[in-house]
Tab-separated table of C-alpha atoms in Angstrom:
chain	number	residue	atom	x	y	z
A	896	UNK	CA	-3.114	-224.421	-6.139
A	897	UNK	CA	-4.442	-224.119	-2.670
A	898	UNK	CA	-1.759	-221.333	-2.125
A	899	UNK	CA	-3.369	-219.533	-5.062
A	900	UNK	CA	-6.773	-220.378	-3.569
A	901	UNK	CA	-5.754	-219.132	0.037
A	902	UNK	CA	-4.229	-216.251	-1.487
A	903	UNK	CA	-7.489	-215.002	-2.803
A	904	UNK	CA	-9.730	-215.588	0.442
A	905	UNK	CA	-7.350	-213.447	2.600
A	906	UNK	CA	-8.625	-210.555	0.333
A	907	UNK	CA	-12.299	-211.214	0.454
A	908	UNK	CA	-14.519	-208.766	2.334
A	909	UNK	CA	-17.718	-210.305	3.474
A	910	UNK	CA	-20.609	-208.130	3.470
A	911	UNK	CA	-23.992	-210.086	5.314
A	912	UNK	CA	-24.840	-212.106	8.421
A	913	UNK	CA	-27.709	-213.935	10.041
A	914	UNK	CA	-28.341	-212.110	13.457
A	915	UNK	CA	-31.600	-214.361	14.243
A	916	UNK	CA	-33.793	-216.817	13.416
A	917	UNK	CA	-37.323	-217.087	15.155
A	918	UNK	CA	-39.280	-220.398	14.388
A	919	UNK	CA	-42.334	-221.049	16.549
A	920	UNK	CA	-43.953	-218.360	18.404
A	921	UNK	CA	-42.200	-218.090	22.044
A	922	UNK	CA	-39.369	-220.326	21.332
A	923	UNK	CA	-35.744	-218.644	22.265
A	924	UNK	CA	-34.215	-217.633	18.530
A	925	UNK	CA	-31.213	-218.961	17.174
A	926	UNK	CA	-28.870	-216.734	15.718
A	927	UNK	CA	-25.923	-217.609	13.063
A	928	UNK	CA	-23.057	-219.819	13.603
A	929	UNK	CA	-20.238	-217.825	14.873
A	930	UNK	CA	-22.143	-214.527	15.341
A	931	UNK	CA	-20.000	-212.548	17.315
A	932	UNK	CA	-21.898	-209.617	19.375
A	933	UNK	CA	-18.781	-207.445	19.882
A	934	UNK	CA	-19.101	-206.760	16.206
A	935	UNK	CA	-19.787	-203.219	15.542
A	936	UNK	CA	-23.764	-202.849	13.072
A	937	UNK	CA	-23.125	-199.446	12.206
A	938	UNK	CA	-20.530	-199.277	9.461
A	939	UNK	CA	-19.152	-201.020	6.737
A	940	UNK	CA	-15.312	-200.995	6.684
A	941	UNK	CA	-13.504	-204.519	6.439
A	942	UNK	CA	-12.270	-204.269	10.277
A	943	UNK	CA	-14.212	-204.496	12.378
A	944	UNK	CA	-17.606	-204.621	10.605
A	945	UNK	CA	-17.485	-207.589	8.346
A	946	UNK	CA	-15.438	-210.126	10.204
A	947	UNK	CA	-18.147	-212.260	11.669
A	948	UNK	CA	-20.142	-211.962	8.112
A	949	UNK	CA	-20.326	-215.617	6.631
A	950	UNK	CA	-18.717	-216.837	2.893
A	951	UNK	CA	-20.153	-219.570	1.825
A	952	UNK	CA	-18.317	-221.232	-1.454
A	953	UNK	CA	-19.023	-224.301	-3.015
A	954	UNK	CA	-15.483	-224.416	-4.463
A	955	UNK	CA	-14.147	-223.961	-1.325
A	956	UNK	CA	-16.586	-226.957	0.322
A	957	UNK	CA	-15.604	-229.110	-2.720
A	958	UNK	CA	-11.997	-228.346	-1.933
A	959	UNK	CA	-11.979	-229.257	1.691
A	960	UNK	CA	-11.273	-226.246	2.767
A	961	UNK	CA	-14.104	-225.420	4.792
A	962	UNK	CA	-17.294	-227.457	5.874
A	963	UNK	CA	-20.794	-226.686	4.337
A	964	UNK	CA	-21.579	-223.628	6.333
A	965	UNK	CA	-18.138	-221.748	5.328
A	966	UNK	CA	-15.925	-219.634	7.362
A	967	UNK	CA	-16.067	-215.921	8.841
A	968	UNK	CA	-13.062	-213.889	8.278
A	969	UNK	CA	-12.309	-213.462	12.318
A	970	UNK	CA	-13.132	-217.292	13.211
A	971	UNK	CA	-12.044	-219.057	9.976
A	972	UNK	CA	-14.042	-222.458	9.309
A	973	UNK	CA	-17.374	-223.014	10.875
A	974	UNK	CA	-17.282	-226.664	12.257
A	975	UNK	CA	-21.532	-227.497	12.161
A	976	UNK	CA	-21.336	-229.931	14.322
A	977	UNK	CA	-19.203	-228.041	17.435
A	978	UNK	CA	-21.410	-225.052	16.820
A	979	UNK	CA	-24.616	-226.774	17.187
A	980	UNK	CA	-23.591	-228.524	20.552
A	981	UNK	CA	-22.783	-224.874	21.494
A	982	UNK	CA	-26.163	-223.642	20.481
A	983	UNK	CA	-27.820	-226.382	22.563
A	984	UNK	CA	-25.781	-226.116	25.801
A	985	UNK	CA	-26.618	-222.175	25.839
A	986	UNK	CA	-30.524	-222.868	25.081
A	987	UNK	CA	-30.618	-220.683	21.918
A	988	UNK	CA	-31.726	-223.058	19.312
A	989	UNK	CA	-35.153	-222.186	17.637
A	990	UNK	CA	-38.226	-224.628	17.716
A	991	UNK	CA	-39.803	-225.384	14.738
A	992	UNK	CA	-42.298	-227.868	12.767
A	993	UNK	CA	-42.894	-229.362	9.984
A	994	UNK	CA	-44.432	-226.686	7.077
A	995	UNK	CA	-43.780	-224.214	9.310
A	996	UNK	CA	-41.412	-221.359	8.842
A	997	UNK	CA	-38.869	-219.277	10.225
A	998	UNK	CA	-38.426	-215.857	10.266
A	999	UNK	CA	-34.312	-214.951	9.331
A	1000	UNK	CA	-33.317	-211.478	10.175
A	1001	UNK	CA	-30.143	-210.490	8.272
A	1002	UNK	CA	-27.700	-207.875	8.577
A	1003	UNK	CA	-26.708	-206.682	5.572
A	1004	UNK	CA	-23.317	-205.032	5.828
A	1005	UNK	CA	-22.809	-202.951	2.727
A	1006	UNK	CA	-23.732	-203.529	-1.082
A	1007	UNK	CA	-22.937	-207.103	-1.906
A	1008	UNK	CA	-24.701	-208.132	1.336
A	1009	UNK	CA	-27.797	-208.237	-0.454
A	1010	UNK	CA	-30.222	-210.658	-1.661
A	1011	UNK	CA	-31.732	-212.494	-3.189
A	1012	UNK	CA	-31.204	-215.042	-0.599
A	1013	UNK	CA	-31.702	-219.062	-1.302
A	1014	UNK	CA	-31.955	-221.588	1.906
A	1015	UNK	CA	-31.397	-225.073	2.417
A	1016	UNK	CA	-31.764	-227.615	4.917
A	1017	UNK	CA	-29.787	-230.465	6.302
A	1018	UNK	CA	-32.022	-233.044	8.292
A	1019	UNK	CA	-28.765	-234.337	9.708
A	1020	UNK	CA	-27.465	-231.187	10.865
A	1021	UNK	CA	-23.828	-231.866	9.991
A	1022	UNK	CA	-23.498	-234.821	7.490
A	1023	UNK	CA	-23.936	-232.411	4.425
A	1024	UNK	CA	-24.875	-234.846	2.142
A	1025	UNK	CA	-28.354	-233.647	1.562
A	1026	UNK	CA	-28.927	-230.351	1.388
A	1027	UNK	CA	-32.963	-229.559	0.852
A	1028	UNK	CA	-33.962	-226.465	-0.840
A	1029	UNK	CA	-36.507	-224.145	0.789
A	1030	UNK	CA	-38.815	-221.621	-0.054
A	1031	UNK	CA	-38.006	-217.946	0.641
A	1032	UNK	CA	-40.278	-215.052	0.837
A	1033	UNK	CA	-40.130	-211.599	1.574
A	1034	UNK	CA	-36.567	-211.640	0.359
A	1035	UNK	CA	-34.016	-208.870	0.758
A	1036	UNK	CA	-34.441	-206.531	-1.882
A	1037	UNK	CA	-31.466	-206.670	-4.618
A	1038	UNK	CA	-29.903	-207.998	-7.705
A	1039	UNK	CA	-27.343	-210.641	-8.319
A	1040	UNK	CA	-26.514	-209.884	-4.239
A	1041	UNK	CA	-26.214	-206.373	-4.625
A	1042	UNK	CA	-28.102	-203.159	-3.990
A	1043	UNK	CA	-27.389	-199.439	-2.412
A	1044	UNK	CA	-28.380	-200.639	0.961
A	1045	UNK	CA	-25.954	-200.618	4.368
A	1046	UNK	CA	-25.880	-201.484	7.556
A	1047	UNK	CA	-29.606	-202.400	7.615
A	1048	UNK	CA	-31.279	-205.424	8.819
A	1049	UNK	CA	-34.165	-207.507	6.912
A	1050	UNK	CA	-36.290	-210.111	7.801
A	1051	UNK	CA	-36.734	-212.965	5.461
A	1052	UNK	CA	-39.379	-215.785	5.949
A	1053	UNK	CA	-37.974	-219.218	5.233
A	1054	UNK	CA	-40.807	-221.841	4.752
A	1055	UNK	CA	-40.042	-225.347	6.358
A	1056	UNK	CA	-40.848	-228.995	4.603
A	1057	UNK	CA	-43.900	-231.028	5.126
A	1058	UNK	CA	-41.877	-233.742	5.574
A	1059	UNK	CA	-38.836	-232.450	7.788
A	1060	UNK	CA	-37.412	-235.114	10.044
A	1061	UNK	CA	-34.594	-233.490	11.685
A	1062	UNK	CA	-32.275	-235.973	13.414
A	1063	UNK	CA	-29.055	-234.200	14.475
A	1064	UNK	CA	-27.101	-233.052	17.094
A	1065	UNK	CA	-26.931	-234.684	20.584
A	1066	UNK	CA	-30.680	-234.426	20.853
A	1067	UNK	CA	-31.431	-236.290	17.513
A	1068	UNK	CA	-34.064	-233.609	16.669
A	1069	UNK	CA	-32.016	-230.786	15.133
A	1070	UNK	CA	-31.305	-229.187	11.620
A	1071	UNK	CA	-29.145	-227.125	10.114
A	1072	UNK	CA	-30.598	-224.404	7.879
A	1073	UNK	CA	-28.250	-222.277	5.868
A	1074	UNK	CA	-29.200	-219.243	3.473
A	1075	UNK	CA	-27.081	-217.479	1.074
A	1076	UNK	CA	-26.883	-214.759	-1.750
A	1077	UNK	CA	-25.448	-215.142	-4.886
A	1078	UNK	CA	-22.879	-212.267	-4.578
A	1079	UNK	CA	-19.681	-213.024	-6.575
A	1080	UNK	CA	-17.716	-211.576	-4.161
A	1081	UNK	CA	-19.392	-214.255	-1.825
A	1082	UNK	CA	-21.614	-215.746	-1.596
A	1083	UNK	CA	-22.536	-214.414	2.067
A	1084	UNK	CA	-24.978	-215.353	4.534
A	1085	UNK	CA	-25.265	-218.276	7.077
A	1086	UNK	CA	-26.271	-221.216	9.252
A	1087	UNK	CA	-28.229	-221.604	12.199
A	1088	UNK	CA	-29.854	-225.033	13.610
A	1089	UNK	CA	-33.535	-225.530	14.310
A	1090	UNK	CA	-35.096	-227.608	16.610
A	1091	UNK	CA	-38.426	-229.690	15.604
A	1092	UNK	CA	-41.124	-230.711	18.367
A	1093	UNK	CA	-43.358	-232.548	16.239
A	1094	UNK	CA	-41.135	-235.220	14.239
A	1095	UNK	CA	-39.890	-238.611	15.163
A	1096	UNK	CA	-36.072	-238.003	15.353
A	1097	UNK	CA	-33.538	-240.314	15.873
A	1098	UNK	CA	-33.613	-243.290	17.648
A	1099	UNK	CA	-31.284	-243.237	20.972
A	1100	UNK	CA	-30.371	-246.466	20.196
A	1101	UNK	CA	-29.245	-246.998	16.758
A	1102	UNK	CA	-26.287	-248.547	15.713
A	1103	UNK	CA	-23.222	-247.865	13.543
A	1104	UNK	CA	-24.602	-250.535	10.941
A	1105	UNK	CA	-27.964	-248.452	10.898
A	1106	UNK	CA	-26.396	-245.051	9.554
A	1107	UNK	CA	-27.542	-244.537	5.816
A	1108	UNK	CA	-25.502	-241.185	4.874
A	1109	UNK	CA	-23.070	-242.335	2.226
A	1110	UNK	CA	-20.994	-240.571	-0.533
A	1111	UNK	CA	-20.482	-241.836	-3.908
A	1112	UNK	CA	-17.045	-243.643	-4.699
A	1113	UNK	CA	-16.324	-241.068	-7.089
A	1114	UNK	CA	-16.326	-238.334	-4.664
A	1115	UNK	CA	-14.709	-240.351	-2.110
A	1116	UNK	CA	-11.891	-240.697	-4.786
A	1117	UNK	CA	-11.861	-237.476	-5.513
A	1118	UNK	CA	-11.864	-236.073	-2.085
A	1119	UNK	CA	-8.858	-238.505	-0.695
A	1120	UNK	CA	-6.417	-236.830	-3.889
A	1121	UNK	CA	-7.621	-233.480	-2.731
A	1122	UNK	CA	-6.357	-234.281	0.756
A	1123	UNK	CA	-3.150	-235.951	-0.189
A	1124	UNK	CA	-2.533	-232.855	-2.321
A	1125	UNK	CA	-3.371	-230.375	0.469
A	1126	UNK	CA	-1.996	-231.986	3.623
A	1127	UNK	CA	1.820	-230.915	3.685
A	1128	UNK	CA	0.614	-227.645	2.890
A	1129	UNK	CA	-2.186	-227.200	5.516
A	1130	UNK	CA	0.531	-228.663	7.815
A	1131	UNK	CA	3.281	-226.292	7.471
A	1132	UNK	CA	0.043	-223.440	7.574
A	1133	UNK	CA	-1.177	-224.594	10.977
A	1134	UNK	CA	2.519	-224.417	12.574
A	1135	UNK	CA	2.587	-220.969	11.275
A	1136	UNK	CA	-0.610	-219.643	12.375
A	1137	UNK	CA	0.321	-220.231	16.360
A	1138	UNK	CA	-2.051	-221.978	18.908
A	1139	UNK	CA	-5.827	-221.132	18.565
A	1140	UNK	CA	-5.232	-219.428	22.319
A	1141	UNK	CA	-2.834	-217.231	20.912
A	1142	UNK	CA	-4.640	-216.490	17.464
A	1143	UNK	CA	-7.859	-215.458	19.627
A	1144	UNK	CA	-6.154	-213.450	21.782
A	1145	UNK	CA	-4.540	-211.351	18.927
A	1146	UNK	CA	-7.908	-210.905	17.324
A	1147	UNK	CA	-9.721	-209.637	20.516
A	1148	UNK	CA	-6.467	-206.983	21.294
A	1149	UNK	CA	-7.074	-205.702	17.781
A	1150	UNK	CA	-10.860	-205.063	18.223
A	1151	UNK	CA	-10.441	-203.764	21.396
A	1152	UNK	CA	-7.457	-201.476	20.811
A	1153	UNK	CA	-9.579	-199.935	17.658
A	1154	UNK	CA	-13.497	-199.666	18.033
A	1155	UNK	CA	-15.677	-198.622	15.216
A	1156	UNK	CA	-16.652	-195.246	15.244
A	1157	UNK	CA	-20.446	-194.393	14.619
A	1158	UNK	CA	-21.504	-193.813	11.259
A	1159	UNK	CA	-23.677	-190.887	11.208
A	1160	UNK	CA	-27.405	-191.873	10.007
A	1161	UNK	CA	-26.776	-195.754	10.869
A	1162	UNK	CA	-29.853	-197.464	10.428
A	1163	UNK	CA	-31.113	-200.010	13.089
A	1164	UNK	CA	-34.618	-200.644	11.325
A	1165	UNK	CA	-35.645	-204.195	11.088
A	1166	UNK	CA	-37.927	-205.001	8.371
A	1167	UNK	CA	-40.837	-207.512	8.776
A	1168	UNK	CA	-41.969	-206.828	4.902
A	1169	UNK	CA	-39.190	-205.940	2.574
A	1170	UNK	CA	-40.423	-203.926	-0.520
A	1171	UNK	CA	-39.573	-206.011	-3.604
A	1172	UNK	CA	-39.155	-202.308	-5.425
A	1173	UNK	CA	-35.787	-201.499	-3.229
A	1174	UNK	CA	-36.125	-199.553	0.177
A	1175	UNK	CA	-37.304	-196.498	1.697
A	1176	UNK	CA	-35.158	-193.837	3.394
A	1177	UNK	CA	-35.071	-196.565	7.051
A	1178	UNK	CA	-33.967	-199.647	4.499
A	1179	UNK	CA	-37.396	-201.056	4.315
A	1180	UNK	CA	-40.965	-200.047	3.704
A	1181	UNK	CA	-42.241	-201.250	6.799
A	1182	UNK	CA	-39.523	-199.220	8.993
A	1183	UNK	CA	-39.343	-200.719	9.960
A	1184	UNK	CA	-9.893	-220.394	15.709
A	1185	UNK	CA	-8.528	-219.099	15.242
A	1186	UNK	CA	-5.330	-220.892	13.794
A	1187	UNK	CA	-5.717	-221.843	10.054
A	1188	UNK	CA	-4.401	-220.513	7.179
A	1189	UNK	CA	-5.164	-217.115	6.492
A	1190	UNK	CA	-8.052	-216.435	8.702
A	1191	UNK	CA	-9.755	-219.765	7.714
A	1192	UNK	CA	-9.037	-222.854	9.480
A	1193	UNK	CA	-11.552	-222.803	12.102
A	1194	UNK	CA	-11.569	-223.600	15.446
A	1195	UNK	CA	-9.250	-226.411	14.886
A	1196	UNK	CA	-6.898	-224.900	12.140
A	1197	UNK	CA	-6.270	-227.398	9.968
A	1198	UNK	CA	-6.550	-230.489	11.877
A	1199	UNK	CA	-10.014	-231.897	12.605
A	1200	UNK	CA	-12.067	-229.401	11.094
A	1201	UNK	CA	-10.041	-227.741	8.522
A	1202	UNK	CA	-7.871	-229.171	5.576
A	1203	UNK	CA	-8.573	-232.676	4.803
A	1204	UNK	CA	-10.154	-233.973	8.214
A	1205	UNK	CA	-13.866	-233.732	7.716
A	1206	UNK	CA	-14.706	-236.509	5.524
A	1207	UNK	CA	-15.067	-234.599	2.582
A	1208	UNK	CA	-16.886	-232.180	4.012
A	1209	UNK	CA	-19.641	-234.622	5.794
A	1210	UNK	CA	-19.887	-237.202	3.429
A	1211	UNK	CA	-18.974	-239.669	6.509
A	1212	UNK	CA	-22.381	-238.680	8.264
A	1213	UNK	CA	-21.232	-236.684	10.807
A	1214	UNK	CA	-17.114	-235.867	10.020
A	1215	UNK	CA	-17.697	-232.040	10.657
């Protein structure tokens, strides 16, 4: 049941987060959606050290609990469309070209934030109907999402498609890249936006009748039934959660009143070459909202982007 799923979600410990993604040389790096710069990176505890790590589970996506980029412990559902526009507004979206690559820096909080990571790309940014698998090299060390590394940074290289044509976002040239590991407690990872500089993008004058994103009849029917099943419970949970401002203030207050203590010997090393055999002493051979149900309703709790309102998680071609 939905309540059983919610109970399981509330106890999850998230252990990996995307810090940055660098595309073309000289362009501004992207950062992971809903990255919280106030979260400590020198510890492993659930609070505060894991609070902005992203959990991306296909089962939660299919149940309409979250969108295609999952959720964080502290902010809930990640509204892909909203976060894309936030990052564009802050001029914090890296530039990329077809056939190019992106260097993605991942912070591994503790054991199950390890590799290997897999990545895919939505060229519409937030329709969620066609994630294209991407090749990953220089992967984070680990097996089944586990290793003995903790509070360390690793940089993976993600190859972009030769035929890439980003057409999402208000600019009509944005793709969403999603990376996650295969930890049973996760998967953990995150999403970020890239802005293409050599594609045709989306025409400004495209009309509603020219939008081609779609879901199958079977998927739509199943989503309708799931939405009906979830609605009353989700509505009550949204009421119980309080207003987004109240929840956000409570979270901020909790962090401020209990600041993290630095862990002796904490490593801040960043890798540009991860050793497949594991980590050396510094972690790499080159050493180098609020609102919602149990913390996952998202920026809008259970309304437009929590339960039931995202058109089957993107099948509407921009419903997220």
